[in-house]
Short mmCIF file of C-alpha atoms in Angstrom, two decimals:
data_model
loop_
_atom_site.label_atom_id
_atom_site.label_comp_id
_atom_site.label_asym_id
_atom_site.label_seq_id
_atom_site.Cartn_x
_atom_site.Cartn_y
_atom_site.Cartn_z
CA UNK A 111 19.55 -72.65 24.22
CA UNK A 112 23.06 -71.51 23.13
CA UNK A 113 21.83 -71.20 19.55
CA UNK A 114 18.90 -69.04 20.67
CA UNK A 115 21.17 -66.82 22.74
CA UNK A 116 23.58 -66.46 19.82
CA UNK A 117 20.71 -65.46 17.58
CA UNK A 118 19.50 -62.87 20.06
CA UNK A 119 23.04 -61.49 20.38
CA UNK A 120 23.32 -61.16 16.60
CA UNK A 121 20.02 -59.32 16.39
CA UNK A 122 21.15 -56.98 19.16
CA UNK A 123 24.38 -56.21 17.32
CA UNK A 124 22.47 -55.50 14.14
CA UNK A 125 20.13 -53.23 16.01
CA UNK A 126 23.00 -51.32 17.56
CA UNK A 127 24.73 -51.01 14.22
CA UNK A 128 21.59 -49.56 12.68
CA UNK A 129 21.16 -47.10 15.52
CA UNK A 130 24.79 -45.94 15.21
CA UNK A 131 24.49 -45.21 11.47
CA UNK A 132 24.64 -41.45 10.83
CA UNK A 133 21.74 -39.75 9.11
CA UNK A 134 22.43 -38.63 5.52
CA UNK A 135 21.37 -35.25 4.17
CA UNK A 136 22.00 -33.39 0.96
CA UNK A 137 24.36 -30.81 2.41
CA UNK A 138 26.44 -30.00 5.44
CA UNK A 139 26.55 -26.19 5.67
CA UNK A 140 28.55 -24.03 8.07
CA UNK A 141 27.21 -20.49 8.31
CA UNK A 142 30.11 -18.41 9.55
CA UNK A 143 29.25 -14.83 10.44
CA UNK A 144 31.73 -12.04 11.06
CA UNK A 145 31.07 -10.14 14.32
CA UNK A 146 34.29 -8.15 14.46
CA UNK A 147 34.49 -4.59 15.76
CA UNK A 148 34.03 -2.95 12.36
CA UNK A 149 30.39 -4.20 12.50
CA UNK A 150 28.39 -1.97 14.84
CA UNK A 151 25.34 -3.13 16.80
CA UNK A 152 22.82 -1.97 14.19
CA UNK A 153 24.68 -3.79 11.43
CA UNK A 154 25.06 -6.86 13.66
CA UNK A 155 21.27 -6.97 14.21
CA UNK A 156 20.61 -6.68 10.48
CA UNK A 157 22.98 -9.52 9.81
CA UNK A 158 21.45 -11.74 12.46
CA UNK A 159 17.92 -10.97 11.18
CA UNK A 160 19.06 -11.70 7.65
CA UNK A 161 20.25 -15.20 8.55
CA UNK A 162 17.09 -15.90 10.49
CA UNK A 163 14.81 -14.66 7.70
CA UNK A 164 16.70 -16.67 5.06
CA UNK A 165 16.50 -19.93 6.95
CA UNK A 166 12.72 -19.47 7.35
CA UNK A 167 12.11 -18.33 3.78
CA UNK A 168 9.65 -20.59 1.91
CA UNK A 169 11.95 -20.54 -1.14
CA UNK A 170 14.83 -21.94 0.88
CA UNK A 171 12.61 -24.60 2.41
CA UNK A 172 11.36 -25.54 -1.06
CA UNK A 173 14.95 -26.00 -2.21
CA UNK A 174 15.64 -28.17 0.83
CA UNK A 175 12.71 -30.52 0.38
CA UNK A 176 13.45 -30.79 -3.33
CA UNK A 177 16.74 -32.55 -2.72
CA UNK A 178 17.37 -36.26 -2.82
CA UNK A 179 17.27 -36.63 0.95
CA UNK A 180 14.82 -33.74 1.49
CA UNK A 181 17.00 -32.29 4.25
CA UNK A 182 20.21 -30.37 5.01
CA UNK A 183 22.22 -29.96 8.19
CA UNK A 184 23.59 -26.60 9.22
CA UNK A 185 25.38 -24.94 12.07
CA UNK A 186 25.65 -21.22 12.80
CA UNK A 187 28.90 -19.82 14.15
CA UNK A 188 30.16 -16.33 14.91
CA UNK A 189 33.80 -15.36 14.64
CA UNK A 190 36.10 -12.46 15.24
CA UNK A 191 39.83 -12.65 16.16
CA UNK A 192 42.16 -15.63 15.99
CA UNK A 193 40.89 -17.09 19.27
CA UNK A 194 37.28 -15.95 18.92
CA UNK A 195 34.87 -18.52 17.49
CA UNK A 196 31.55 -19.52 18.99
CA UNK A 197 28.90 -22.06 18.05
CA UNK A 198 25.59 -20.17 18.29
CA UNK A 199 23.52 -23.07 16.97
CA UNK A 200 25.08 -26.52 16.76
CA UNK A 201 24.33 -29.01 13.92
CA UNK A 202 20.62 -28.95 13.14
CA UNK A 203 18.82 -31.02 10.55
CA UNK A 204 16.32 -28.87 8.59
CA UNK A 205 13.60 -30.58 6.62
CA UNK A 206 10.57 -28.49 7.49
CA UNK A 207 9.52 -25.03 8.63
CA UNK A 208 9.38 -26.11 12.28
CA UNK A 209 13.10 -26.97 12.44
CA UNK A 210 13.96 -23.88 10.38
CA UNK A 211 11.93 -21.61 12.63
CA UNK A 212 13.47 -23.02 15.79
CA UNK A 213 16.98 -22.40 14.50
CA UNK A 214 16.04 -18.88 13.38
CA UNK A 215 14.63 -18.12 16.83
CA UNK A 216 17.82 -19.27 18.53
CA UNK A 217 19.93 -17.10 16.20
CA UNK A 218 17.81 -14.08 17.01
CA UNK A 219 17.80 -14.58 20.79
CA UNK A 220 21.48 -15.37 21.40
CA UNK A 221 23.77 -12.63 22.71
CA UNK A 222 26.49 -11.27 20.44
CA UNK A 223 29.55 -13.51 20.69
CA UNK A 224 32.49 -11.11 20.19
CA UNK A 225 33.63 -7.63 19.26
CA UNK A 226 37.28 -7.95 18.24
CA UNK A 227 39.73 -8.28 15.39
CA UNK A 228 39.11 -10.21 12.16
CA UNK A 229 40.61 -13.67 11.49
CA UNK A 230 38.95 -15.26 8.44
CA UNK A 231 41.62 -17.98 8.54
CA UNK A 232 40.71 -18.99 12.09
CA UNK A 233 37.03 -18.94 11.12
CA UNK A 234 37.78 -21.36 8.25
CA UNK A 235 39.84 -23.63 10.54
CA UNK A 236 37.11 -23.65 13.15
CA UNK A 237 34.49 -24.41 10.50
CA UNK A 238 36.57 -27.33 9.35
CA UNK A 239 36.59 -28.67 12.87
CA UNK A 240 32.81 -28.37 13.03
CA UNK A 241 32.44 -30.29 9.75
CA UNK A 242 34.67 -33.03 11.11
CA UNK A 243 32.55 -33.24 14.26
CA UNK A 244 29.21 -33.36 12.45
CA UNK A 245 27.07 -36.34 13.48
CA UNK A 246 25.36 -36.26 10.06
CA UNK A 247 26.70 -37.26 6.67
CA UNK A 248 26.51 -35.58 3.24
CA UNK A 249 28.47 -35.68 0.01
CA UNK A 250 28.62 -31.88 -0.22
CA UNK A 251 30.34 -29.76 2.47
CA UNK A 252 30.14 -25.93 2.26
CA UNK A 253 31.43 -23.14 4.45
CA UNK A 254 29.56 -19.87 3.98
CA UNK A 255 31.68 -16.93 5.16
CA UNK A 256 30.17 -13.43 5.50
CA UNK A 257 32.32 -10.48 6.39
CA UNK A 258 32.90 -6.77 5.89
CA UNK A 259 36.71 -6.63 5.89
CA UNK A 260 40.08 -8.26 5.39
CA UNK A 261 41.69 -10.69 7.75
CA UNK A 262 44.05 -8.96 10.22
CA UNK A 263 44.69 -11.75 12.70
CA UNK A 264 45.86 -15.34 12.61
CA UNK A 265 47.56 -17.29 9.81
CA UNK A 266 47.30 -16.51 6.10
CA UNK A 267 43.74 -16.70 4.72
CA UNK A 268 44.72 -18.32 1.45
CA UNK A 269 46.62 -21.03 3.35
CA UNK A 270 43.53 -21.89 5.44
CA UNK A 271 41.38 -21.73 2.30
CA UNK A 272 43.68 -24.11 0.40
CA UNK A 273 43.77 -26.58 3.30
CA UNK A 274 40.01 -26.70 3.35
CA UNK A 275 39.67 -27.04 -0.43
CA UNK A 276 42.20 -29.92 -0.39
CA UNK A 277 39.77 -31.81 1.83
CA UNK A 278 36.94 -31.36 -0.70
CA UNK A 279 35.20 -28.48 1.03
CA UNK A 280 33.72 -25.54 -0.92
CA UNK A 281 34.04 -22.05 0.58
CA UNK A 282 31.58 -19.45 -0.61
CA UNK A 283 31.63 -15.79 0.36
CA UNK A 284 29.38 -12.89 1.14
CA UNK A 285 31.44 -9.70 0.92
CA UNK A 286 29.50 -6.96 2.71
CA UNK A 287 30.25 -3.42 1.63
CA UNK A 288 30.19 -1.50 4.93
CA UNK A 289 29.42 2.07 4.01
CA UNK A 290 29.07 3.16 7.63
CA UNK A 291 32.28 1.81 9.01
CA UNK A 292 34.44 3.91 11.28
CA UNK A 293 36.98 5.89 9.15
CA UNK A 294 39.72 4.20 11.08
CA UNK A 295 38.71 0.90 9.49
CA UNK A 296 38.85 2.21 5.92
CA UNK A 297 41.84 0.11 4.78
CA UNK A 298 40.30 -2.94 6.46
CA UNK A 299 36.81 -2.62 4.92
CA UNK A 300 37.93 -1.21 1.60
CA UNK A 301 41.36 -2.74 0.74
CA UNK A 302 43.21 -1.99 -2.51
CA UNK A 303 41.10 -3.36 -5.38
CA UNK A 304 38.04 -3.59 -3.13
CA UNK A 305 36.70 -6.15 -0.68
CA UNK A 306 35.13 -8.41 -3.40
CA UNK A 307 38.52 -8.86 -5.07
CA UNK A 308 40.04 -9.69 -1.73
CA UNK A 309 37.47 -12.41 -1.15
CA UNK A 310 37.88 -13.72 -4.70
CA UNK A 311 41.66 -13.92 -4.35
CA UNK A 312 41.93 -15.16 -0.77
CA UNK A 313 38.74 -16.61 0.67
CA UNK A 314 36.49 -18.53 -1.72
CA UNK A 315 37.51 -21.83 -3.31
CA UNK A 316 36.53 -25.41 -4.07
CA UNK A 317 34.06 -26.96 -6.48
CA UNK A 318 31.43 -24.47 -7.61
CA UNK A 319 32.68 -21.74 -5.27
CA UNK A 320 31.16 -18.31 -5.73
CA UNK A 321 30.97 -14.88 -4.16
CA UNK A 322 28.00 -12.57 -3.62
CA UNK A 323 28.62 -8.88 -3.06
CA UNK A 324 26.22 -7.36 -0.52
CA UNK A 325 25.85 -3.65 -1.10
CA UNK A 326 24.99 -2.91 2.53
CA UNK A 327 23.67 -4.58 5.62
CA UNK A 328 20.07 -3.59 4.71
CA UNK A 329 20.18 -5.97 1.71
CA UNK A 330 21.86 -8.80 3.58
CA UNK A 331 18.68 -10.85 4.07
CA UNK A 332 17.93 -11.02 0.38
CA UNK A 333 21.52 -11.87 -0.47
CA UNK A 334 21.80 -14.73 2.01
CA UNK A 335 18.40 -16.08 0.88
CA UNK A 336 19.48 -16.20 -2.76
CA UNK A 337 22.81 -17.69 -1.72
CA UNK A 338 21.19 -20.48 0.32
CA UNK A 339 18.76 -21.30 -2.49
CA UNK A 340 21.63 -21.66 -4.89
CA UNK A 341 23.84 -23.74 -2.60
CA UNK A 342 21.06 -26.14 -1.57
CA UNK A 343 19.83 -26.66 -5.12
CA UNK A 344 23.37 -27.00 -6.51
CA UNK A 345 24.14 -29.69 -3.91
CA UNK A 346 21.50 -31.91 -5.54
CA UNK A 347 22.58 -30.92 -9.07
CA UNK A 348 19.49 -28.90 -9.83
CA UNK A 349 20.97 -25.42 -10.12
CA UNK A 350 24.41 -24.08 -10.91
CA UNK A 351 25.71 -21.76 -8.19
CA UNK A 352 27.71 -19.93 -10.84
CA UNK A 353 24.56 -18.23 -12.01
CA UNK A 354 24.73 -15.88 -9.02
CA UNK A 355 28.17 -14.54 -9.79
#
């Protein structure tokens, strides 16, 4: 009887261990969207629609199912000032159009999180916390930062970038050229040397890191779609992200 009970206990332990094992996907991806005050409501809506359209795009889904594990996990956050970060959609495994469509619908329906200052460093730190809390595993970890201006709140951006890169994380950027920004934000949205140079020097980093320049919010959907296709395919070694530079 004792032997039988011991055997049952061992089987129960094995079952529990199997249930506790985290799912493995090809990529853990944090989508970090700037919603600071230099982005007006119309531009905010274009940005939101761009993320939703990209996640549902058949080309993106094709890249996802083409990976080794046929799935990625992503979370969508919005950020503004040093204390302003919000998880709009928590970690979601995407392996088909149903999951992608559900995430896109949540992104479109959620209220705007903030209208404040701009802390890219706090956005990176918060994204690192989300990666650490992910209940899914992947060899490749990427933070995708989109924004229309320089950081003007929180600790140094390069310091936050370097801390993330030291942990093996890649930070890619979408520098949005905001042609309709309030004139009072001119230095913020168009710093010396231009916003793309600022992102190159201070924001992006890590293995295969790259930057896409988005000419305006109207072209955001196409840019984020191309960016996701590159990142997902590169995570499984099928496409070099550098080709989009």
